[in-house]
PDB file of C-alpha atoms in Angstrom:
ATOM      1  CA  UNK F   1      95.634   4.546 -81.661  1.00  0.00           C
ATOM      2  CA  UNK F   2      96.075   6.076 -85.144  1.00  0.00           C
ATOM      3  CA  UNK F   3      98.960   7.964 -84.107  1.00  0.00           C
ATOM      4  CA  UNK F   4     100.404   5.199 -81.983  1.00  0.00           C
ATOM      5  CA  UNK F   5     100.855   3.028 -85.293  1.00  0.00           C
ATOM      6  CA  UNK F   6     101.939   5.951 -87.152  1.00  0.00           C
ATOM      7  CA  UNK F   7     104.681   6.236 -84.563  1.00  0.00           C
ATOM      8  CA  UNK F   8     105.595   2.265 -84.432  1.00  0.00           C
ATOM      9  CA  UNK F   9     105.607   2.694 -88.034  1.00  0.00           C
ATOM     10  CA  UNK F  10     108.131   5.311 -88.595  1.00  0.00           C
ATOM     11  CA  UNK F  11     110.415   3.771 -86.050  1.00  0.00           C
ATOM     12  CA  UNK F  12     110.819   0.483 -87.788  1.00  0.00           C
ATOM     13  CA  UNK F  13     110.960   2.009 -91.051  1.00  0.00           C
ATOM     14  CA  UNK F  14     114.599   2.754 -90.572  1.00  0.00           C
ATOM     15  CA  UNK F  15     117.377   0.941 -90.504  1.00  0.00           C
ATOM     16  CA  UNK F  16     118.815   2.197 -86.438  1.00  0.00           C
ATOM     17  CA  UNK F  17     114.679   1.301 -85.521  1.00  0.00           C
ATOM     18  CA  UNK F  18     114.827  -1.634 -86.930  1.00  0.00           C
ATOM     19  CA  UNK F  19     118.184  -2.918 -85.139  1.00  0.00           C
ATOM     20  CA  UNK F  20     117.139  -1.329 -81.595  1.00  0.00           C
ATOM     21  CA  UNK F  21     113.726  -2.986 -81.605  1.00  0.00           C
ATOM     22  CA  UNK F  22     115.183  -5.998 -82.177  1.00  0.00           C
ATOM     23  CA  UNK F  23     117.427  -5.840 -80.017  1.00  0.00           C
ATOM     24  CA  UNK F  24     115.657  -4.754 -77.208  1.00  0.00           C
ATOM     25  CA  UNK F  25     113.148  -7.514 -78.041  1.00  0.00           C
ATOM     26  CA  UNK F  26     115.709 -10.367 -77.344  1.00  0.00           C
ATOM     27  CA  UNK F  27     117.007  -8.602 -74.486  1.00  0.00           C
ATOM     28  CA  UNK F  28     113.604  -8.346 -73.045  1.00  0.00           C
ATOM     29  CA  UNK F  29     112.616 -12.051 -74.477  1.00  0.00           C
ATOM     30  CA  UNK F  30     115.787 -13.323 -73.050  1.00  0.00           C
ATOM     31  CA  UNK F  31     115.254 -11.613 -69.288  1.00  0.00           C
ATOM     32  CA  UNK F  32     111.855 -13.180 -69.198  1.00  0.00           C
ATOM     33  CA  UNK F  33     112.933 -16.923 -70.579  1.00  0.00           C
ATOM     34  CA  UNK F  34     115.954 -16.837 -67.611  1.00  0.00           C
ATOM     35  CA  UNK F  35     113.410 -16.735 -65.091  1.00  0.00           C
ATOM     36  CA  UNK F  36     111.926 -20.289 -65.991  1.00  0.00           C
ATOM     37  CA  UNK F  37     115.248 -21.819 -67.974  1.00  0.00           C
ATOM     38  CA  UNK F  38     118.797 -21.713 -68.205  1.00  0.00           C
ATOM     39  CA  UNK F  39     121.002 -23.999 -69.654  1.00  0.00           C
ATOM     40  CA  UNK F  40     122.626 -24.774 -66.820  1.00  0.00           C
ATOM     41  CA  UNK F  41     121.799 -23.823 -63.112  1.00  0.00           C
ATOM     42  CA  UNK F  42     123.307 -20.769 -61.838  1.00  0.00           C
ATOM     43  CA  UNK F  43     125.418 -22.509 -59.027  1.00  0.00           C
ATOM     44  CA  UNK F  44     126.323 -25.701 -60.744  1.00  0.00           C
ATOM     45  CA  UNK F  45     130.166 -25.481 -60.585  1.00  0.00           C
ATOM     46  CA  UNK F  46     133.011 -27.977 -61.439  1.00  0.00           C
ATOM     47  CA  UNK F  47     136.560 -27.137 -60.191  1.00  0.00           C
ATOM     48  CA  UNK F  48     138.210 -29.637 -63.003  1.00  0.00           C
ATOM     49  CA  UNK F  49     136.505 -27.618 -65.792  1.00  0.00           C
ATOM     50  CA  UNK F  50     137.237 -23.917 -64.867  1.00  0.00           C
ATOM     51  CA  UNK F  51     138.264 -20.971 -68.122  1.00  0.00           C
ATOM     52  CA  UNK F  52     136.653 -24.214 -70.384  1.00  0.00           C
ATOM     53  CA  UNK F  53     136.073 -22.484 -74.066  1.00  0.00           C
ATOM     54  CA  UNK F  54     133.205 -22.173 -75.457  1.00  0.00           C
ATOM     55  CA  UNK F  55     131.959 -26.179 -76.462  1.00  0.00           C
ATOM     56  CA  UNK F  56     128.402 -27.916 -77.018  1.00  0.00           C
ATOM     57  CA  UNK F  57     127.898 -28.510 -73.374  1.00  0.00           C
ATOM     58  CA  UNK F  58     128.872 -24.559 -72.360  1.00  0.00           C
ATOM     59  CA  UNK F  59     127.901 -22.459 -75.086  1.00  0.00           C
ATOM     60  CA  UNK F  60     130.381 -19.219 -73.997  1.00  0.00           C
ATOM     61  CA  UNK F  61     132.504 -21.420 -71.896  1.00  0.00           C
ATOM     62  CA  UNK F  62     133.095 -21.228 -68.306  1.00  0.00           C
ATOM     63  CA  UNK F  63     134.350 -18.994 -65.955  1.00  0.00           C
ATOM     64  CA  UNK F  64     137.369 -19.394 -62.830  1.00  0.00           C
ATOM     65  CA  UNK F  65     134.712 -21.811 -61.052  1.00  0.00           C
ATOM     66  CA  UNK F  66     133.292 -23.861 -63.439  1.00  0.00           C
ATOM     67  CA  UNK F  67     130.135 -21.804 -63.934  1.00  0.00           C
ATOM     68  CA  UNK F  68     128.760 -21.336 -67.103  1.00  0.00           C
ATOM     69  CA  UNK F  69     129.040 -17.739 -68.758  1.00  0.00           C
ATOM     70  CA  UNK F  70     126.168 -18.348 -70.956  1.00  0.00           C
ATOM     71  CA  UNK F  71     123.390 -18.792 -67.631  1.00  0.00           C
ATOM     72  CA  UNK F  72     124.780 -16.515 -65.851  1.00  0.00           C
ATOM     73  CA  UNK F  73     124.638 -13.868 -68.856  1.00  0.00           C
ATOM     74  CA  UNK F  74     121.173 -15.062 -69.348  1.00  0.00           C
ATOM     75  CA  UNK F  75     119.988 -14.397 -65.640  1.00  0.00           C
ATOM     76  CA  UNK F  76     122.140 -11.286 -65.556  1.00  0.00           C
ATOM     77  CA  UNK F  77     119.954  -9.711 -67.974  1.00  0.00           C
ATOM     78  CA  UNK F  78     117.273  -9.495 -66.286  1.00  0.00           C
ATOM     79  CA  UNK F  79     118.797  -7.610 -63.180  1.00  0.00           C
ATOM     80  CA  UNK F  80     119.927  -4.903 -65.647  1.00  0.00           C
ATOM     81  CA  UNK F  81     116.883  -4.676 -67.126  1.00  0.00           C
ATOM     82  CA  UNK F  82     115.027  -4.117 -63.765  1.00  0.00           C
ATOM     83  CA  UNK F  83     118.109  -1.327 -63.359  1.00  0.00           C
ATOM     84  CA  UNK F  84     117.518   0.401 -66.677  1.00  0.00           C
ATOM     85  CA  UNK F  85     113.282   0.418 -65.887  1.00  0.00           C
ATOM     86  CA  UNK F  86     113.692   1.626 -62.733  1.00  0.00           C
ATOM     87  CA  UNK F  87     116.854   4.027 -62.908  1.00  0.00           C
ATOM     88  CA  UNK F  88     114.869   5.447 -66.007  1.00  0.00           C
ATOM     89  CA  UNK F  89     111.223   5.632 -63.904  1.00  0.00           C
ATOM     90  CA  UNK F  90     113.093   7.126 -60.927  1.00  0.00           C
ATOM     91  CA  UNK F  91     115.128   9.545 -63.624  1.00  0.00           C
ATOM     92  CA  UNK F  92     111.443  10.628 -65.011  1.00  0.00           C
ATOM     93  CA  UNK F  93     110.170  11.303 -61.882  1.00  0.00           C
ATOM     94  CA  UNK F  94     112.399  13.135 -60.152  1.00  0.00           C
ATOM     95  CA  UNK F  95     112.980  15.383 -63.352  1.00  0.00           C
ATOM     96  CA  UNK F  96     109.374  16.110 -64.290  1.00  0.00           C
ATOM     97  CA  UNK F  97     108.879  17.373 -60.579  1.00  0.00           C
ATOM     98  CA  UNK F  98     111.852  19.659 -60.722  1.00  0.00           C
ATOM     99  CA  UNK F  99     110.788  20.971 -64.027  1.00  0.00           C
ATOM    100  CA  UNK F 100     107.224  21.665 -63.010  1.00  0.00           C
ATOM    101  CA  UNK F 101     109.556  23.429 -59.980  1.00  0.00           C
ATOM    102  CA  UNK F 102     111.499  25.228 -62.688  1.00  0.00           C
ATOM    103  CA  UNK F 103     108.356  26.288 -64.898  1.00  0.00           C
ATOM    104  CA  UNK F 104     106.465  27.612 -61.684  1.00  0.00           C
ATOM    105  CA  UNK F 105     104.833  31.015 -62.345  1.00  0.00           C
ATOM    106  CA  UNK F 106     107.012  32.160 -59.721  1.00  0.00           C
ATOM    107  CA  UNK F 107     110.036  34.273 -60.794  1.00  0.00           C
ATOM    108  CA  UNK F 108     111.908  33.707 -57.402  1.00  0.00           C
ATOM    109  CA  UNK F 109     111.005  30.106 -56.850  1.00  0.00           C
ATOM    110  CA  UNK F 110     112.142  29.675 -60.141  1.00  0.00           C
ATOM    111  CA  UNK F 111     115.644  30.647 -59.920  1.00  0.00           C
ATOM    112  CA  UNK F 112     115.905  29.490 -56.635  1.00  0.00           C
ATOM    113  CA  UNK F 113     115.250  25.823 -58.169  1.00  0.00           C
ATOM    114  CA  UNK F 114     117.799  26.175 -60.704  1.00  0.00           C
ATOM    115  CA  UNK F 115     120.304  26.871 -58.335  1.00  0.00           C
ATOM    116  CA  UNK F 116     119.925  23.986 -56.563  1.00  0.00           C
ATOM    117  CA  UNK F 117     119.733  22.062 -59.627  1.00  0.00           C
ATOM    118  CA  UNK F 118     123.275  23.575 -61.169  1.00  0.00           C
ATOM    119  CA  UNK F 119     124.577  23.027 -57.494  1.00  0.00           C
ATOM    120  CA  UNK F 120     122.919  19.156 -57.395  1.00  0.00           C
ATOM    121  CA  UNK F 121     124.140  18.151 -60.716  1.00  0.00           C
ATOM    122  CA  UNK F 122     127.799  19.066 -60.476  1.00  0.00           C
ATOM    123  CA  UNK F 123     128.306  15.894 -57.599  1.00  0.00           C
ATOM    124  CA  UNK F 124     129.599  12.823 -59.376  1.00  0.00           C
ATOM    125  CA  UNK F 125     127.102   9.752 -59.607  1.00  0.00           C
ATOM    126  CA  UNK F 126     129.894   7.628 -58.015  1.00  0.00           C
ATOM    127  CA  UNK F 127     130.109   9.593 -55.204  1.00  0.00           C
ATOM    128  CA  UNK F 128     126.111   9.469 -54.485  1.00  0.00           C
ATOM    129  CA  UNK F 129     126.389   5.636 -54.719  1.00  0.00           C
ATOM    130  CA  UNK F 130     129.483   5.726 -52.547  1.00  0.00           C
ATOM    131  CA  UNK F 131     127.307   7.751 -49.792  1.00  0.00           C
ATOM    132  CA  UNK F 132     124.220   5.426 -50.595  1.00  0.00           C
ATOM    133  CA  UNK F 133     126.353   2.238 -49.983  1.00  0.00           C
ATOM    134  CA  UNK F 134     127.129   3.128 -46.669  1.00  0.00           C
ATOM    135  CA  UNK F 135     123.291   2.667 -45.807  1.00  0.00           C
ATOM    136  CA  UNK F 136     122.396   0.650 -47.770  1.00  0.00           C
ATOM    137  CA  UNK F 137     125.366  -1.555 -48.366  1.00  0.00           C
ATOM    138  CA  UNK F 138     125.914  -3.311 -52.112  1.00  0.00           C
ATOM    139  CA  UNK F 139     122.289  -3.659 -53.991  1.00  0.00           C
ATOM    140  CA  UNK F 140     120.250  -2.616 -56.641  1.00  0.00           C
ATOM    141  CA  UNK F 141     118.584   0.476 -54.896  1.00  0.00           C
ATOM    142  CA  UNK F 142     121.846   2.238 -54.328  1.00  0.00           C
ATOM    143  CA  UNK F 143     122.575   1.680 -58.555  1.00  0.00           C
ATOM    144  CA  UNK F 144     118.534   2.480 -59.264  1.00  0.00           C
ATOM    145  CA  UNK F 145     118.797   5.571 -56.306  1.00  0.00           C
ATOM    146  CA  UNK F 146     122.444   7.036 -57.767  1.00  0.00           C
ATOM    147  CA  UNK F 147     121.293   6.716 -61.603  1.00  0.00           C
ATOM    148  CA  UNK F 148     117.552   8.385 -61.035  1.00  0.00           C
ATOM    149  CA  UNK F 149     119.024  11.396 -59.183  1.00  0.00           C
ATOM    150  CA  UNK F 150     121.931  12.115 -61.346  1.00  0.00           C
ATOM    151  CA  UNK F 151     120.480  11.443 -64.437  1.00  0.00           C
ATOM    152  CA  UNK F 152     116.643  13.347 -62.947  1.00  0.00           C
ATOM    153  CA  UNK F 153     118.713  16.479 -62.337  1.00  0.00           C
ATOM    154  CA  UNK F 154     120.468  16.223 -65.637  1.00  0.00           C
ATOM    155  CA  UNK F 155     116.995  15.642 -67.203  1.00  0.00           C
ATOM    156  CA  UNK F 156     116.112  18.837 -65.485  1.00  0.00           C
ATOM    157  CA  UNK F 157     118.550  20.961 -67.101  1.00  0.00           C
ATOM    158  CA  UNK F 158     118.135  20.136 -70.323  1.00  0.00           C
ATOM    159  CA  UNK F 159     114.629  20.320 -70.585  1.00  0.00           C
ATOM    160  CA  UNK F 160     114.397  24.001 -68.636  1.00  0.00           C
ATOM    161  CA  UNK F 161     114.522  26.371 -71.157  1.00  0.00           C
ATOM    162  CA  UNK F 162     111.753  24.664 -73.624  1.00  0.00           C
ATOM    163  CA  UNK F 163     109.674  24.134 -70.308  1.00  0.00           C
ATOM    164  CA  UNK F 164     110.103  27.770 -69.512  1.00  0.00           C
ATOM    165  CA  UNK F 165     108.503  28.771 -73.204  1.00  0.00           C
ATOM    166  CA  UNK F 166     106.126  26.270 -73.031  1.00  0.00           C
ATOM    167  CA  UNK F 167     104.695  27.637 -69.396  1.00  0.00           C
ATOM    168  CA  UNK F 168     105.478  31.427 -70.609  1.00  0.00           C
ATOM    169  CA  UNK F 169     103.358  31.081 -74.189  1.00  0.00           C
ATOM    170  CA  UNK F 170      99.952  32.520 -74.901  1.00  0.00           C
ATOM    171  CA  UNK F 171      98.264  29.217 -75.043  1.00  0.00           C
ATOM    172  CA  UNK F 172      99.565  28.333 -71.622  1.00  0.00           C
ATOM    173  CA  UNK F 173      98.590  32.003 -70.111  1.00  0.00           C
ATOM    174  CA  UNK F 174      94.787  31.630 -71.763  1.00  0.00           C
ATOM    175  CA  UNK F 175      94.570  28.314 -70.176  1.00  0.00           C
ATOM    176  CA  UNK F 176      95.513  30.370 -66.699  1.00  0.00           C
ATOM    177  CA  UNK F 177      92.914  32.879 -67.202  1.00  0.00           C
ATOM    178  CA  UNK F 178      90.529  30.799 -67.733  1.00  0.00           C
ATOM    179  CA  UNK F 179      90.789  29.152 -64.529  1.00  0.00           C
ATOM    180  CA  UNK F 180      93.233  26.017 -65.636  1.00  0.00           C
ATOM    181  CA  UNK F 181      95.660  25.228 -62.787  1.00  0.00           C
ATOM    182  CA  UNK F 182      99.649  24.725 -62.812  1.00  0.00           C
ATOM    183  CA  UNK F 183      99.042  20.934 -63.165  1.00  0.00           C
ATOM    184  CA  UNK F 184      96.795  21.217 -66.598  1.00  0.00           C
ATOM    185  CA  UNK F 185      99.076  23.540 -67.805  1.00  0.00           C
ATOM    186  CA  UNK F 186     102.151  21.591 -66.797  1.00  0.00           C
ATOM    187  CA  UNK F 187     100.941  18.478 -68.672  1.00  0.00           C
ATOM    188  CA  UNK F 188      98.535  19.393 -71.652  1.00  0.00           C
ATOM    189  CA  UNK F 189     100.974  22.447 -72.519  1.00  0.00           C
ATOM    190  CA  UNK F 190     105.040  21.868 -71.113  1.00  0.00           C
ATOM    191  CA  UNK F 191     104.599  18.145 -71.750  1.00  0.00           C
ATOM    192  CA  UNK F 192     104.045  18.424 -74.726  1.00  0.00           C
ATOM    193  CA  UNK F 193     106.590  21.036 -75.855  1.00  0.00           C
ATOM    194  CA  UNK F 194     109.744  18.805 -73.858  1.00  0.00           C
ATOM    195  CA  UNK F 195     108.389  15.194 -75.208  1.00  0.00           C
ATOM    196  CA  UNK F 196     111.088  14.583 -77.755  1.00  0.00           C
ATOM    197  CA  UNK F 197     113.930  15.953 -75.555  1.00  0.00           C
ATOM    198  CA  UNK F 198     112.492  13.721 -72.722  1.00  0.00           C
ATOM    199  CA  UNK F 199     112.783  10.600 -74.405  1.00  0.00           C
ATOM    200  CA  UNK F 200     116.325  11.330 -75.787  1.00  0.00           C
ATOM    201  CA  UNK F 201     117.305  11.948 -71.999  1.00  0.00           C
ATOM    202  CA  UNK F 202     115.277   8.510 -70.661  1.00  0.00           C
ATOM    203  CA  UNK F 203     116.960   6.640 -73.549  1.00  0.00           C
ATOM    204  CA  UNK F 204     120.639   7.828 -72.530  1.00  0.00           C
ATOM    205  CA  UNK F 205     119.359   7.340 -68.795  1.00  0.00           C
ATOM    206  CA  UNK F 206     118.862   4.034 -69.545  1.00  0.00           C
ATOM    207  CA  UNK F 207     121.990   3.255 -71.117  1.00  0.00           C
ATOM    208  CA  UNK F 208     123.550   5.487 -68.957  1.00  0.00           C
ATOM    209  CA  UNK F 209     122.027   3.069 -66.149  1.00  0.00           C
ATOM    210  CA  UNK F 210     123.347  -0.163 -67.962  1.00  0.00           C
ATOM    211  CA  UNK F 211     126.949   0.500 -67.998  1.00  0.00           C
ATOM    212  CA  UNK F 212     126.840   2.530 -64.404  1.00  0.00           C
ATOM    213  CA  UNK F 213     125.638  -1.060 -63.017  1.00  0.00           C
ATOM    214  CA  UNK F 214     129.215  -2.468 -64.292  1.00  0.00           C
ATOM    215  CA  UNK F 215     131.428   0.032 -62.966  1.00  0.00           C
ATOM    216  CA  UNK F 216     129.393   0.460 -59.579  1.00  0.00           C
ATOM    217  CA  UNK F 217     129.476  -3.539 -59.472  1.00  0.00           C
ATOM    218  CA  UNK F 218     132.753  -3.637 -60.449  1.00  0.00           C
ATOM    219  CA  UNK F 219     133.514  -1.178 -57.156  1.00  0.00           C
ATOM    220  CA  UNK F 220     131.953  -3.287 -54.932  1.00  0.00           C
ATOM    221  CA  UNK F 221     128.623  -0.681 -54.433  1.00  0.00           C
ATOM    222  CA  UNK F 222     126.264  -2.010 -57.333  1.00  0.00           C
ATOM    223  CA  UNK F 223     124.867  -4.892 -57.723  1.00  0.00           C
ATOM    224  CA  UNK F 224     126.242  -7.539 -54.668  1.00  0.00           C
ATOM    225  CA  UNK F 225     127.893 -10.849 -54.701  1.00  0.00           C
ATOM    226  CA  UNK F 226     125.633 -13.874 -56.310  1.00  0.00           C
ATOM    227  CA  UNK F 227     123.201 -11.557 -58.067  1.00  0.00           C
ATOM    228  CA  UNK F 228     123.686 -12.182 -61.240  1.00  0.00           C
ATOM    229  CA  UNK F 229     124.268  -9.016 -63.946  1.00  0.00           C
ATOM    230  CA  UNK F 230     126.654  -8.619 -66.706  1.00  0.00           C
ATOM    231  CA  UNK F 231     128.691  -6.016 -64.218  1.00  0.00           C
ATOM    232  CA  UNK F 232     128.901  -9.025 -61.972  1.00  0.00           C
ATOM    233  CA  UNK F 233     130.402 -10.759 -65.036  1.00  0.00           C
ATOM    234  CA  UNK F 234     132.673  -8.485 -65.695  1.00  0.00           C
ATOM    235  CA  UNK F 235     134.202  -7.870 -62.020  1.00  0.00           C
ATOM    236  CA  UNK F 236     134.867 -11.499 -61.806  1.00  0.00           C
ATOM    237  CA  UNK F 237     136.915 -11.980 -64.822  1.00  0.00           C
ATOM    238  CA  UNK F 238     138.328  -8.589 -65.451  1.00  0.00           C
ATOM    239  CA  UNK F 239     141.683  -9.342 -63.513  1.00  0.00           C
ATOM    240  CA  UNK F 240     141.975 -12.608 -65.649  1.00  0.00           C
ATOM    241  CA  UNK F 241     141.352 -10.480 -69.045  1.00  0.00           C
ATOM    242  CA  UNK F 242     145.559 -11.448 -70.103  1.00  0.00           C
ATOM    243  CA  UNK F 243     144.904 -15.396 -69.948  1.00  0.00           C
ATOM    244  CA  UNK F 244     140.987 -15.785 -70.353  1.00  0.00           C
ATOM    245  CA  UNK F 245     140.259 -12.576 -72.703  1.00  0.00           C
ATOM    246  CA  UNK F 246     136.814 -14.510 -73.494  1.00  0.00           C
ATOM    247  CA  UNK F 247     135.254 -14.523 -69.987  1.00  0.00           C
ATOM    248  CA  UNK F 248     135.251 -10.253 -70.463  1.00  0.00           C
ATOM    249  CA  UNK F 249     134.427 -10.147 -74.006  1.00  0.00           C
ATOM    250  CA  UNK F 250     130.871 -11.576 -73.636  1.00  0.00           C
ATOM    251  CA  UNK F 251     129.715  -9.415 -71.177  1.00  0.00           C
ATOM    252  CA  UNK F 252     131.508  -6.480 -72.394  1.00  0.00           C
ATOM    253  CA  UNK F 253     129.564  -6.758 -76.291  1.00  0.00           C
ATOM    254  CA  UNK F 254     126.271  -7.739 -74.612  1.00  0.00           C
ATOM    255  CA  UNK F 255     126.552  -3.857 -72.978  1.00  0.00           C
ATOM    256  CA  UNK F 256     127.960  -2.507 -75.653  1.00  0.00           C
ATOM    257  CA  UNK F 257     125.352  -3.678 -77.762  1.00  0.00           C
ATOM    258  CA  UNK F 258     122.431  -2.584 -75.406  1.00  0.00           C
ATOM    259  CA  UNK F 259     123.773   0.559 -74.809  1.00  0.00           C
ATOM    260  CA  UNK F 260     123.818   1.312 -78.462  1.00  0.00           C
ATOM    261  CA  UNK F 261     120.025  -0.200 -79.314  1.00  0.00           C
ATOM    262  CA  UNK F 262     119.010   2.269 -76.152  1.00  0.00           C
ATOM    263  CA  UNK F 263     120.737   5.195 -77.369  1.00  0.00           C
ATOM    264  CA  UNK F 264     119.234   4.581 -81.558  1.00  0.00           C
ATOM    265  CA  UNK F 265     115.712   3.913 -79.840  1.00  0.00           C
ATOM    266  CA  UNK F 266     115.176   6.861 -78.068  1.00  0.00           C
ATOM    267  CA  UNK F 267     116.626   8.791 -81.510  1.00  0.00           C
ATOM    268  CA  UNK F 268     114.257   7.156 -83.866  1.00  0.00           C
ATOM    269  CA  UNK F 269     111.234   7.629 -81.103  1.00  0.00           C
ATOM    270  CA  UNK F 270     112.556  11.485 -80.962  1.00  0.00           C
ATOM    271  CA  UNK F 271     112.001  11.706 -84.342  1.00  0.00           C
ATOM    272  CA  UNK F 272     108.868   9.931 -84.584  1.00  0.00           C
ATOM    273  CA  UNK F 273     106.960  12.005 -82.153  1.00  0.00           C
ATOM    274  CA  UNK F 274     107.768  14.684 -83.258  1.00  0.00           C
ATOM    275  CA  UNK F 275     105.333  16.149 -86.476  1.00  0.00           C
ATOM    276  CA  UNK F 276     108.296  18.819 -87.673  1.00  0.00           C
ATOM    277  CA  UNK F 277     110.287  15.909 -88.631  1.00  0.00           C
ATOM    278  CA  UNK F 278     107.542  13.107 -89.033  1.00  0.00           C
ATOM    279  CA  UNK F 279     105.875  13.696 -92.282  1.00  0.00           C
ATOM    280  CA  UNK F 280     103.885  11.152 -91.642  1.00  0.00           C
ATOM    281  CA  UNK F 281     102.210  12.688 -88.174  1.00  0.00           C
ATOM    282  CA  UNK F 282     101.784  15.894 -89.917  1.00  0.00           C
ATOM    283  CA  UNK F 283      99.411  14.334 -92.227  1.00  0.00           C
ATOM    284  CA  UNK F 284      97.455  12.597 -89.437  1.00  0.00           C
ATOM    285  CA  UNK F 285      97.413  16.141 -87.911  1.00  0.00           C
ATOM    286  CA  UNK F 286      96.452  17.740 -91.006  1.00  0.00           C
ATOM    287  CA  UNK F 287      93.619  14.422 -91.534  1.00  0.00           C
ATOM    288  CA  UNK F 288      92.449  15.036 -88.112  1.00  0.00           C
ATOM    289  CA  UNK F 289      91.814  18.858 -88.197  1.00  0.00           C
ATOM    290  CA  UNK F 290      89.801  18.344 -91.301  1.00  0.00           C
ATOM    291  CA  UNK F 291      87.434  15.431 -90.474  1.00  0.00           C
ATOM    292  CA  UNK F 292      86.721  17.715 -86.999  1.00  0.00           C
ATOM    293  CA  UNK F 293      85.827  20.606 -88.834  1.00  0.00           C
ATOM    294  CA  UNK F 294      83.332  18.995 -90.992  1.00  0.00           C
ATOM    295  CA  UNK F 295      81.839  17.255 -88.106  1.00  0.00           C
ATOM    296  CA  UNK F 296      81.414  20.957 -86.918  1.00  0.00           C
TER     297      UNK F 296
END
């Protein structure tokens, strides 16, 4: 728990901590209030009050059928956050099992995995969505499915080499000998080693996952017709961008923005996990190692 607050701590004692916590605070507060309450319901429409600017009674105005932009921005945050947990979970997932793949004691096996991963990671994410949709149709599995693999082999990758020290060091080869399997070794040793890198990778997975939702929604693939998400908002008032610039710039800042708080997050957590560049975790360390010993 001590290192836990040490961790909070040191993230929202900069200025890029501060910003993405908060943001990512109304963006979760504001995905859980749209469930019980929007301003106005999601299919209310009025023909004589379409492209209305923003006013008292529609906060962001109104889009080419009368809806508000301000509801359905509300309840579209919520389907992109269910896309960005997800995407990222499915991401983590597949990853960690190819890297425990990559890390296996066996030099053959090994190689044979990276192959497959360099040959994997080379086909577009658009292209896995465009093969998922055919299954699957438009939907929120075929963003969450084409994110997690793309993103899971990329997370692969990056992470290989530090996994392969990790697996090959002394610490990890006494644990061996001493009768530890793989599994212990693959999460009280590699784990370890790859955190910091992992959660830069989940955080642009995440984001990564945000704005693939708009352009995969925007195709027709993502996220289908009457389910809300800021993609959704997007697609349906991009081709009107020249008379009603508004309509796009909403949704287009409200990804920008979470995008951004994603990206600064998983920096500031990067370095507050880790104790080279956390002062304040090396001292816990240091605390630690010294109350043990004189228990001993």
């Amino acid at each position: 728990m001590r290192k836990t607050r040490i961790v909070a701590r040191s993230v929202w004692k900069t200025a890029e901590g501060r910003f993405s916590v908060v943001v990512l605070g109304i963006w979760i507060a504001v995905s859980l209030l749209s469930l019980v309450w929007t301003p106005c319901s999601l299919w209310s429409t009025d023909g004589y009050d379409t492209w209305a600017s923003p006013s008292t009674r529609h906060w962001l105005g109104t889009d080419g059928t009368g809806a508000d932009v301000f509801s359905w921005l509300m309840a579209g945050s919520r389907t992109d956050l269910v896309i960005a947990v997800l995407a990222t979970m499915f991401s983590a997932a597949l990853g960690f099992l190819l890297i425990g793949m990559t890390a296996s004691r066996s030099n053959v096996f090994s190689n044979m995995s990276v192959v497959l991963i360099d040959a994997l990671i080379s086909i577009p994410t658009i292209l896995i969505a465009l093969v998922l949709a055919v299954p699957l149709g438009a939907s929120v599995a075929v963003v969450v499915i084409a994110c997690g693999i793309g993103h899971g082999l990329n997370l692969a990758r990056v992470c290989r080499p530090q996994a392969l020290l990790a697996a090959r060091s002394g610490h990890a080869k006494s644990a061996l000998s001493a009768g530890a399997g793989g599994r212990y070794v693959l999460l009280h040793h590699v784990l370890p080693n790859i955190l910091p890198t992992l959660i830069v990778q989940l955080s642009l997975s995440a984001g990564t996952a945000v704005l693939a939702e708009s352009g995969l929604t925007y195709l027709g693939v993502g996220v289908p017709s009457g389910v809300p998400s800021w993609g959704h908002s997007l697609a349906t008032s991009v081709k009107f961008v020249d008379v009603f610039p508004i309509t796009v710039i909403w949704p287009g800042l409200l990804v920008t923005v979470v995008v951004v708080a994603l990206n600064m997050f998983g920096d500031c957590l990067r370095n507050a996990v880790d104790p080279v560049s956390n002062a304040m975790l090396r001292k816990n360390g240091a605390v630690g190692a010294s109350e043990e010993g004189k228990s001993r």
